[in-house]
Coordinates of C-alpha atoms and ligand atoms in Angstrom, one line a residue:
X1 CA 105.8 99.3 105.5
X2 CA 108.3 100.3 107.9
X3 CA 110.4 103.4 107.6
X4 CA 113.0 104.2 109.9
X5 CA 114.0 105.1 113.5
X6 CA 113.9 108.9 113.9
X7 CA 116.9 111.0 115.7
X8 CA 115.9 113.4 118.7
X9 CA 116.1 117.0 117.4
X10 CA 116.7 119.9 119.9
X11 CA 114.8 122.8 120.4
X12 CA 116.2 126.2 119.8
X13 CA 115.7 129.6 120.9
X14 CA 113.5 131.6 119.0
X15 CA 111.6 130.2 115.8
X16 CA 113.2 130.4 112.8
X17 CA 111.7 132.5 109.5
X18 CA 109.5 130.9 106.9
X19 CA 111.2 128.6 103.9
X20 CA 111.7 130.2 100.5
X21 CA 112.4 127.2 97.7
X22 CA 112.5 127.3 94.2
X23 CA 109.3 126.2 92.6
X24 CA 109.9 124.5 89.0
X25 CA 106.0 125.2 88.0
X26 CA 106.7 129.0 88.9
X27 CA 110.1 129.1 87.5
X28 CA 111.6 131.0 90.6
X29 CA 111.7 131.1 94.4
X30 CA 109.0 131.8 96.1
X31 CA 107.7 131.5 100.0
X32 CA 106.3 128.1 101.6
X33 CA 103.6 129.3 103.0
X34 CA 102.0 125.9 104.9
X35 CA 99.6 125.3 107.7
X36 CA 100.4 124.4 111.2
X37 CA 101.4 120.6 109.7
X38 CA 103.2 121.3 106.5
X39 CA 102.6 118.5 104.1
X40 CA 105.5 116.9 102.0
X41 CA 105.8 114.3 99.6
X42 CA 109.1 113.4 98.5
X43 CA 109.6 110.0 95.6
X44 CA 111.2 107.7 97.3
X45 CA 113.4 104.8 95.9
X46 CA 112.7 101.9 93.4
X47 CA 115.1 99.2 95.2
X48 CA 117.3 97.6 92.8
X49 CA 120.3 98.7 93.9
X50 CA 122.0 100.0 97.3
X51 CA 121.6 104.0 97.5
X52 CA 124.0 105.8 96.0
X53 CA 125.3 109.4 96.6
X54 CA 122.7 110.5 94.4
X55 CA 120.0 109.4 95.7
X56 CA 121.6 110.4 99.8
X57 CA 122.1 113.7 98.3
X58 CA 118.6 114.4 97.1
X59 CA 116.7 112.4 100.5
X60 CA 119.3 115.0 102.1
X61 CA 117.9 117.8 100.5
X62 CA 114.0 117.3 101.9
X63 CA 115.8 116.5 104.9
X64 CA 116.7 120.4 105.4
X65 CA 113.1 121.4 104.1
X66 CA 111.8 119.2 107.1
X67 CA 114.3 120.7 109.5
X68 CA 113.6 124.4 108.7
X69 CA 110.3 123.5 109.1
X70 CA 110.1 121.7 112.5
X71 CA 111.9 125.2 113.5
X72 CA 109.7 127.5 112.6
X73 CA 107.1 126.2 114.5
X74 CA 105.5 124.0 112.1
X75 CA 104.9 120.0 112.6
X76 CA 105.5 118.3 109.4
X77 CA 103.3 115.2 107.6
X78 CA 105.6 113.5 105.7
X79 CA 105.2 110.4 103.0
X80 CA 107.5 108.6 101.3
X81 CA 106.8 105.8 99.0
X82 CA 109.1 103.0 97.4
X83 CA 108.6 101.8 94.0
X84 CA 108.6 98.0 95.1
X85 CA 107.4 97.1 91.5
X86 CA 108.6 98.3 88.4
X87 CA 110.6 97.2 85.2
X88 CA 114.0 98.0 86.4
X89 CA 113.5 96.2 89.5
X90 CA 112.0 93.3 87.8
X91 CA 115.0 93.5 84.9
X92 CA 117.8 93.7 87.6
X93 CA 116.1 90.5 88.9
X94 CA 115.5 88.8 86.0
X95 CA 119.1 89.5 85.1
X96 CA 121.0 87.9 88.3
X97 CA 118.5 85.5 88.8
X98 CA 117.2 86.5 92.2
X99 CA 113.7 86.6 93.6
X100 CA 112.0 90.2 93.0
X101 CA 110.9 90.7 96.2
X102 CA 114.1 89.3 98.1
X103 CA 116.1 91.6 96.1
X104 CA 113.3 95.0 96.8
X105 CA 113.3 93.8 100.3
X106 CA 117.2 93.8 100.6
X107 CA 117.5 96.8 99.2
X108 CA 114.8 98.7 100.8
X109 CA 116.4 97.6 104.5
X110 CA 120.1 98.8 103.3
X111 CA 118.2 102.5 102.5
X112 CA 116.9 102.3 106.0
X113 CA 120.4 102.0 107.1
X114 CA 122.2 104.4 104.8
X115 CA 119.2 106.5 105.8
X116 CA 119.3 105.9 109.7
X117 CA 123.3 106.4 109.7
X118 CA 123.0 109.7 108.2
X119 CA 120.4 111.2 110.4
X120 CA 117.6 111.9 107.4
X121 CA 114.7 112.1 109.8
X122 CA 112.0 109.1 108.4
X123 CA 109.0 109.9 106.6
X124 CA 105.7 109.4 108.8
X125 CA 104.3 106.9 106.5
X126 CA 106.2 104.7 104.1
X127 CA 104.4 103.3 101.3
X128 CA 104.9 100.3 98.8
X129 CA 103.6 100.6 95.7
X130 CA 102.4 97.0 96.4
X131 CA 100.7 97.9 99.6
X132 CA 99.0 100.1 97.9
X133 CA 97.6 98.4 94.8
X134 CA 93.8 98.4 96.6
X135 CA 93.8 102.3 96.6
X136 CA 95.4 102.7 93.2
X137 CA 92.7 100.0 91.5
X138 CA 90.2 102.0 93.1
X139 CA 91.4 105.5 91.7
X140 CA 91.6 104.2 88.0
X141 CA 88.3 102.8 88.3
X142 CA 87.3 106.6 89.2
X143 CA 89.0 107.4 86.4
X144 CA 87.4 105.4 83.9
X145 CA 83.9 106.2 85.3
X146 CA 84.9 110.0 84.4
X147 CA 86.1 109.1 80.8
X148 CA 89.7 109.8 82.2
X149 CA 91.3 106.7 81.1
X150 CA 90.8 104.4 78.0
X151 CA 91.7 100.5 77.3
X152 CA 94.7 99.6 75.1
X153 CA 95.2 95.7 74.3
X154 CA 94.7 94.7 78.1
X155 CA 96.6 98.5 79.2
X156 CA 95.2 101.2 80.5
X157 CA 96.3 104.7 79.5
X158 CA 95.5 108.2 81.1
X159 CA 94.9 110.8 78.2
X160 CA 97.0 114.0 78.7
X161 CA 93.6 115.5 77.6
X162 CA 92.0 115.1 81.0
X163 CA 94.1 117.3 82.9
X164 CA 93.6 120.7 81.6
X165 CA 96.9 121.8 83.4
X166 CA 99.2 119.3 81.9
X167 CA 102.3 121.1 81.0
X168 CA 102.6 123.6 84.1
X169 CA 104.6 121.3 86.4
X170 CA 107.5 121.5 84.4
X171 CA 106.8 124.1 81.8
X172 CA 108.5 121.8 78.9
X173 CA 107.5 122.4 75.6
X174 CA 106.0 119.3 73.6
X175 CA 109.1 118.6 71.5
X176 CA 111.4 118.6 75.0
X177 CA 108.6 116.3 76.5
X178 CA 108.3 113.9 74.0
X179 CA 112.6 113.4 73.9
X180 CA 112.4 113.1 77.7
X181 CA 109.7 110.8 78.1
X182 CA 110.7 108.0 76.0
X183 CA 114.0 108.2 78.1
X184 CA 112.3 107.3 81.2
X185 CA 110.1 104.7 80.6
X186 CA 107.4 106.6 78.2
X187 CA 106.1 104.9 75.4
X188 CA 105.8 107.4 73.0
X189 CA 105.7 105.1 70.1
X190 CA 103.2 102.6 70.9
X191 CA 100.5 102.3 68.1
X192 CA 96.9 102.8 69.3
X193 CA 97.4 105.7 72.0
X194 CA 95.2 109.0 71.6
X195 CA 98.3 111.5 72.8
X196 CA 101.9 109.9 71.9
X197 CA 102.1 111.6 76.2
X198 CA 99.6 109.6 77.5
X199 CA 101.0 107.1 80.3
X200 CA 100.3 104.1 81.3
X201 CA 98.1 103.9 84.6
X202 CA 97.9 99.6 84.4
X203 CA 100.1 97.3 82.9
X204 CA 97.9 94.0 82.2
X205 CA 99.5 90.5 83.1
X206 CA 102.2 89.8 80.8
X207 CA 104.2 86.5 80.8
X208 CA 106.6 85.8 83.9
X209 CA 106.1 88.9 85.4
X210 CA 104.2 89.4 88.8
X211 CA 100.2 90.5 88.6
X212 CA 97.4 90.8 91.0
X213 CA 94.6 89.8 90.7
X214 CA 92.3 92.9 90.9
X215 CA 89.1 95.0 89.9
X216 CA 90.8 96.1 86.9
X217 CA 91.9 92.5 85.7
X218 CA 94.9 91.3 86.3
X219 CA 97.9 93.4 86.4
X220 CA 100.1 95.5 87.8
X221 CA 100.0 99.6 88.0
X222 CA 102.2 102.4 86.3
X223 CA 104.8 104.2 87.8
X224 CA 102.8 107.9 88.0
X225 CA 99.6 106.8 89.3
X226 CA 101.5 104.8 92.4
X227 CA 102.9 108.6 94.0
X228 CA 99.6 110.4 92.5
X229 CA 97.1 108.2 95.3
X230 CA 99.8 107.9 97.8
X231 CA 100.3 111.2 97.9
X232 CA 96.9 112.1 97.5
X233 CA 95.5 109.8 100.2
X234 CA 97.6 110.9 102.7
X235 CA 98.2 114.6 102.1
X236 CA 95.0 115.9 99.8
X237 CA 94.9 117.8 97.1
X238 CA 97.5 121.3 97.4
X239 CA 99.8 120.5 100.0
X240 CA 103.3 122.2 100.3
X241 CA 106.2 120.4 98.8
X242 CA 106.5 116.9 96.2
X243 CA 109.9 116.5 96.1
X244 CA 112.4 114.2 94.3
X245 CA 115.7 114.4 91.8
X246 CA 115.4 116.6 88.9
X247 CA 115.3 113.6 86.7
X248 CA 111.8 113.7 88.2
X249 CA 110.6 116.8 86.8
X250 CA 109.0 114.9 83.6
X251 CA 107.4 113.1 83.2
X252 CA 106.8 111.6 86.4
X253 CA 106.1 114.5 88.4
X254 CA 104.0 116.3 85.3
X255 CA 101.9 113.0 85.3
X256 CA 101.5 112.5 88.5
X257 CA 99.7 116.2 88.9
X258 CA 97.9 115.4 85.8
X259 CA 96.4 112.3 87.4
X260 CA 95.4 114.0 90.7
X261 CA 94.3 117.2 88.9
X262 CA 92.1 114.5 86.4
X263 CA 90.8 112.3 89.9
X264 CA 89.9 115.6 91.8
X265 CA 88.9 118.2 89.2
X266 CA 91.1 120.9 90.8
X267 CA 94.8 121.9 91.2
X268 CA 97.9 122.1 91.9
X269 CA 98.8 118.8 93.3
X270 CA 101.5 120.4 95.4
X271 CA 102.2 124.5 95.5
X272 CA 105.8 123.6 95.0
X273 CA 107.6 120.9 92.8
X274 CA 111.1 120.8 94.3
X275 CA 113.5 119.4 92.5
X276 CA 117.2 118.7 93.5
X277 CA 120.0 118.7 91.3
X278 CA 122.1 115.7 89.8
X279 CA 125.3 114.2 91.3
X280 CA 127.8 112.9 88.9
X281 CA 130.8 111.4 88.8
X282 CA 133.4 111.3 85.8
X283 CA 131.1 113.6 84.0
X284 CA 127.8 111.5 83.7
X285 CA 124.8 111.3 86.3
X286 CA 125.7 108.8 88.7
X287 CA 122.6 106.1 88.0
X288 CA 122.0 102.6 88.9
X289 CA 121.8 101.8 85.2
X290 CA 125.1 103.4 84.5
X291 CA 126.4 101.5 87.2
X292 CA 129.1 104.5 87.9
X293 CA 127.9 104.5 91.9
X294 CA 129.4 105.4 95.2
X295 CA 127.4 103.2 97.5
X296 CA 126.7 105.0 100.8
X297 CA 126.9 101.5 102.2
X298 CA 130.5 101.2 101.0
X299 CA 132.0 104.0 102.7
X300 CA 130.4 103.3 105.4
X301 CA 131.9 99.9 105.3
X302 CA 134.6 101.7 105.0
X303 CA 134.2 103.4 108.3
X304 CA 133.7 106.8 106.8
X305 CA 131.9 109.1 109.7
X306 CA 128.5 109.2 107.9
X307 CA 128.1 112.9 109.9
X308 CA 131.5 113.9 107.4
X309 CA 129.4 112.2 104.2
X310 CA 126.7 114.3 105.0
X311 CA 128.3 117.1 105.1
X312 CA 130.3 116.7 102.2
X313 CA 127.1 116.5 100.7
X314 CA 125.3 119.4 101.8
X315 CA 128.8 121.7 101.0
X316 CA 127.1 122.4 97.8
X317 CA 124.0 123.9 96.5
X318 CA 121.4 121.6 95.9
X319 CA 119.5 122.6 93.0
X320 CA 122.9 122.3 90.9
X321 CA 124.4 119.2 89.5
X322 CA 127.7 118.3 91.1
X323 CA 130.4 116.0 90.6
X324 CA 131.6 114.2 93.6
X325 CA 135.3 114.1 93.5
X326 CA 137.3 111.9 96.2
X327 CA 138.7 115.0 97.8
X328 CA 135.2 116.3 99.3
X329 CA 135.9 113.3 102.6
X330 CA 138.9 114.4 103.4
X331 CA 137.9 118.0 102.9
X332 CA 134.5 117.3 105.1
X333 CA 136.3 115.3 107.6
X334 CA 138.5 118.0 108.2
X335 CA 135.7 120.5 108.6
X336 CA 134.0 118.3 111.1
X337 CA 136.9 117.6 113.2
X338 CA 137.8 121.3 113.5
X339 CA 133.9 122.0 114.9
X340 CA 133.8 119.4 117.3
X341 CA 136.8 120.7 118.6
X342 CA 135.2 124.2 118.5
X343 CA 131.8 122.6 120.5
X344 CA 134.0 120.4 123.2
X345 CA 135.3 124.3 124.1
X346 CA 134.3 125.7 127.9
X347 CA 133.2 128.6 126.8
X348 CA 133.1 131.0 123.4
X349 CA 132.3 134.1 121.8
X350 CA 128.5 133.8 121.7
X351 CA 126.4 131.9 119.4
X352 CA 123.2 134.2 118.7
X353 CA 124.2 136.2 115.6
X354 CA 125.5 132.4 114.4
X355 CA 121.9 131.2 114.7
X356 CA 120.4 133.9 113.0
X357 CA 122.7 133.6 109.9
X358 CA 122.4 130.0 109.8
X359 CA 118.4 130.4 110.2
X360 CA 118.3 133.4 107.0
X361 CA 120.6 131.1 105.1
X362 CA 119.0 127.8 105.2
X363 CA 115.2 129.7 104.9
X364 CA 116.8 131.7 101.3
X365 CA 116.3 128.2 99.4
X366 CA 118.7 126.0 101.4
X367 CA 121.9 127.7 101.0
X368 CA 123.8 125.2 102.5
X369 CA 126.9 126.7 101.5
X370 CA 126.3 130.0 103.2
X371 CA 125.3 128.6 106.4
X372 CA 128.1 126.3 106.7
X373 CA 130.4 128.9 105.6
X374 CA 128.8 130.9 108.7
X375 CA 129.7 128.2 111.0
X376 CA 133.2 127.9 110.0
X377 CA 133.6 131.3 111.0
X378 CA 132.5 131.0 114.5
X379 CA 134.3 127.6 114.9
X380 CA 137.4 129.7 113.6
X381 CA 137.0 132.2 116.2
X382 CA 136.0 129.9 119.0
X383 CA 139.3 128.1 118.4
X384 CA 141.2 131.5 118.5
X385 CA 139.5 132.8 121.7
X386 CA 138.3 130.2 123.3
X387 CA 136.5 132.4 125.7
X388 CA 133.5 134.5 126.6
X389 CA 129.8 132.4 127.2
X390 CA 129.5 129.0 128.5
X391 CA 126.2 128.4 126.7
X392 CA 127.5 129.3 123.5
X393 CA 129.7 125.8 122.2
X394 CA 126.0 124.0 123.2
X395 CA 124.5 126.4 121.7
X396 CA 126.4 125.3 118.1
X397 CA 125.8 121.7 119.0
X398 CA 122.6 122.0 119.5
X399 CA 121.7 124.1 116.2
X400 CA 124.4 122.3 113.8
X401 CA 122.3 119.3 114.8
X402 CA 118.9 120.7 114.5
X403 CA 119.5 122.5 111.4
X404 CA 122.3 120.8 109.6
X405 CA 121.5 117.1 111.0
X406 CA 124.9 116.4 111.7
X407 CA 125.6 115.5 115.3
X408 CA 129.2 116.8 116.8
Ligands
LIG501 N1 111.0 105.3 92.6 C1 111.2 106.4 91.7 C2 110.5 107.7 92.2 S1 108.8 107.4 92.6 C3 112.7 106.7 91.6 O1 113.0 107.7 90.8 N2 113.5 106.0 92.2 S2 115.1 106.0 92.1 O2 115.7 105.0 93.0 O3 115.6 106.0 90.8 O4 115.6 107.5 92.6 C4 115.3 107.8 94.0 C5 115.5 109.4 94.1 O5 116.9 109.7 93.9 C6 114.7 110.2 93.1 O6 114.2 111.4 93.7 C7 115.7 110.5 92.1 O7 115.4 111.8 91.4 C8 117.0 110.7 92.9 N3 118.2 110.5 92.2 C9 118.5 109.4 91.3 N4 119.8 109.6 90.8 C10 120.3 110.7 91.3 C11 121.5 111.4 91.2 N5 122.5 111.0 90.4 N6 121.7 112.6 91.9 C12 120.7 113.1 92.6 N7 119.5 112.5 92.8 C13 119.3 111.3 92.2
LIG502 ZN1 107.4 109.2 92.6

């Protein structure tokens, strides 16, 4: 389907250093080390509700890995998918009465504009789960030819046993897996399966929900499968980053490497699972279920600058959970005003040493905090002595916009 419309971003000087992020399967940061087009694969949305500052926050987050990228000299392949099919979209519809795929397709065009407004460049190729049903039917039956997936009344399961590195993504022992995975859609308890882990790779028909008609019979596929052949069809086998909310960590992204590892015989998946940390409000994680949101498309309704969102966003570190509190607008607002003041400026103290911090900052695993704090600095010099090299307040446009996405 249709992602988005990318934003122009402008070249600097120089090249920036190579991206260190924190790898959950490693347990600590470590180098990205990819090829001349880096390879990433973040989990997109399941659309049944609009995106909330959760979900901004973590798109955000890959949004920087892209960026430091791009500047140190790579190109970037990027895919996305949407989960255009799944229980809590079909729930949410069955609930208010609506049409499944009038409500996905709402949903997914409202992302496009949350995402378009706040300058998260657009994956290269955006995938449904339904457009993608032919190369999902076809990686199950490979499955089931290798003995890597077994029938359960009209279901098919995967069996944790076929992927000898089940367990590494997220390093969870079996007791922490077993609470976590019947807390996101596991079935841990259903009689019949081999492993109380295994996961479903195909739903068969059931009554009033939607099915295709396929090789498999009719039905409609799990949730892990869906980013393990999207991914895998696009990107191959080892590329650099899968991304997605810590919520992700298992057992979606431990299943989904378990399926690739099972449909290719080797591994990883991805060198580095990169996972962003929670947003909450009034102490729980702000979810669609919990129905505790702050709707990007509200405050933007509002007529909240989306470039002040974003950066209220990014003034944190993105591995840890966070509560958003109402004062982080004003606060951000504040901070923006005072550097476009700072880049409208004839001339000021030069902007190379800025670069370079900003560069080592955002490379040492996104620290956002340090690299904005960096560019507070100059912007409070600038403002003091507003004097010294012409080139330097484009200078600060031009990197705040490249690195940091926000456009003065
Ligand atoms: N469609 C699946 C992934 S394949 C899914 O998790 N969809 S989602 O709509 O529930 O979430 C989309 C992304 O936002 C995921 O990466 C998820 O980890 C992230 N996310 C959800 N809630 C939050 C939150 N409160 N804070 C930060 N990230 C969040
Ligand atoms: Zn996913």
């Amino acid at each position: 389907m249709d992602a988005w419309p990318t934003c122009a971003v402008p070249d600097l000087p120089g090249e920036g250093g190579p991206l260190r992020l924190f790898d959950t399967a490693a347990g600590e940061v470590r180098a990205t080390a990819p090829d001349a087009v880096a390879r990433l694969y973040v989990c997109g949305i399941t659309p049944y509700d609009a995106t909330h500052l959760g979900h901004a926050a973590t798109y955000l987050t890959f949004d920087l890995v892209q960026r430091v990228w791009r500047d140190a000299g790579h190109q970037v392949h990027y895919v996305q998918n949407v989960t255009d099919v799944d229980d809590p979209l079909l729930e949410r519809a069955a609930h208010t009465g609506d049409n499944w795929m009038n409500l996905a397709e709402r949903e997914i065009q409202l992302f496009r504009e949350d995402m378009t407004a706040l300058r998260v460049l657009p994956p290269d190729e955006y995938i449904g789960a339904v457009e993608a049903i032919p190369e999902i039917t076809d990686a199950i039956e490979r499955l089931l030819e290798h003995g890597d997936a077994y029938h359960l009344d009209g279901d098919l399961y995967f069996p944790i046993s076929a992927a000898p590195g089940f367990g590494s993504e997220s390093g969870y022992d079996r007791e922490r897996m077993l609470a976590l995975f019947a807390e996101r859609g596991g079935d841990p308890q259903r009689p019949g399966k081999r492993d109380p882990l295994d996961s479903m790779l195909w739903q068969g028909r059931r009554h009033g929900e939607p099915f295709w008609n396929t090789s498999l019979g009719a039905g409609r596929p799990g949730w892990h499968i869906e980013c393990s052949v999207i991914a895998l069809n696009r990107l191959g086998m080892g590329f650099d980053v899968q991304g997605g909310g810590s919520d992700l960590v298992f057992p979606h992204h431990e299943h989904s490497a378990a399926h690739a590892e099972a449909l290719t015989g080797t591994a990883p998946f991805a060198k580095h699972y990169v996972h962003a940390g929670m947003i909450g409000l009034d102490g729980e994680k702000m979810s669609k279920s919990r129905g505790n949101l702050v709707l990007v498309s509200k405050l933007r309704g509002a007529h909240i600058d989306p470039m002040a969102l974003r950066l209220a966003l990014l003034d944190g570190h993105y591995r840890a959970d966070r509560e958003w509190t109402g004062g982080r607008l004003p606060a951000a607002e504040a901070r923006l005003a005072r550097w476009r003041s700072a880049v409208a400026l004839p001339a000021a103290p030069s902007a190379e040493p800025l670069l370079a911090e900003v560069r080592a900052a955002l490379a040492d695993d996104l620290d956002t905090i340090t690299a904005l704090g960096a560019i507070d600095r100059w912007v409070a010099t600038a403002r003091d002595r507003p004097a010294g090299d012409p080139a330097a307040p484009t200078l600060v446009r031009d990197l705040v916009d490249a690195l940091i996405g926000v456009a003065l």
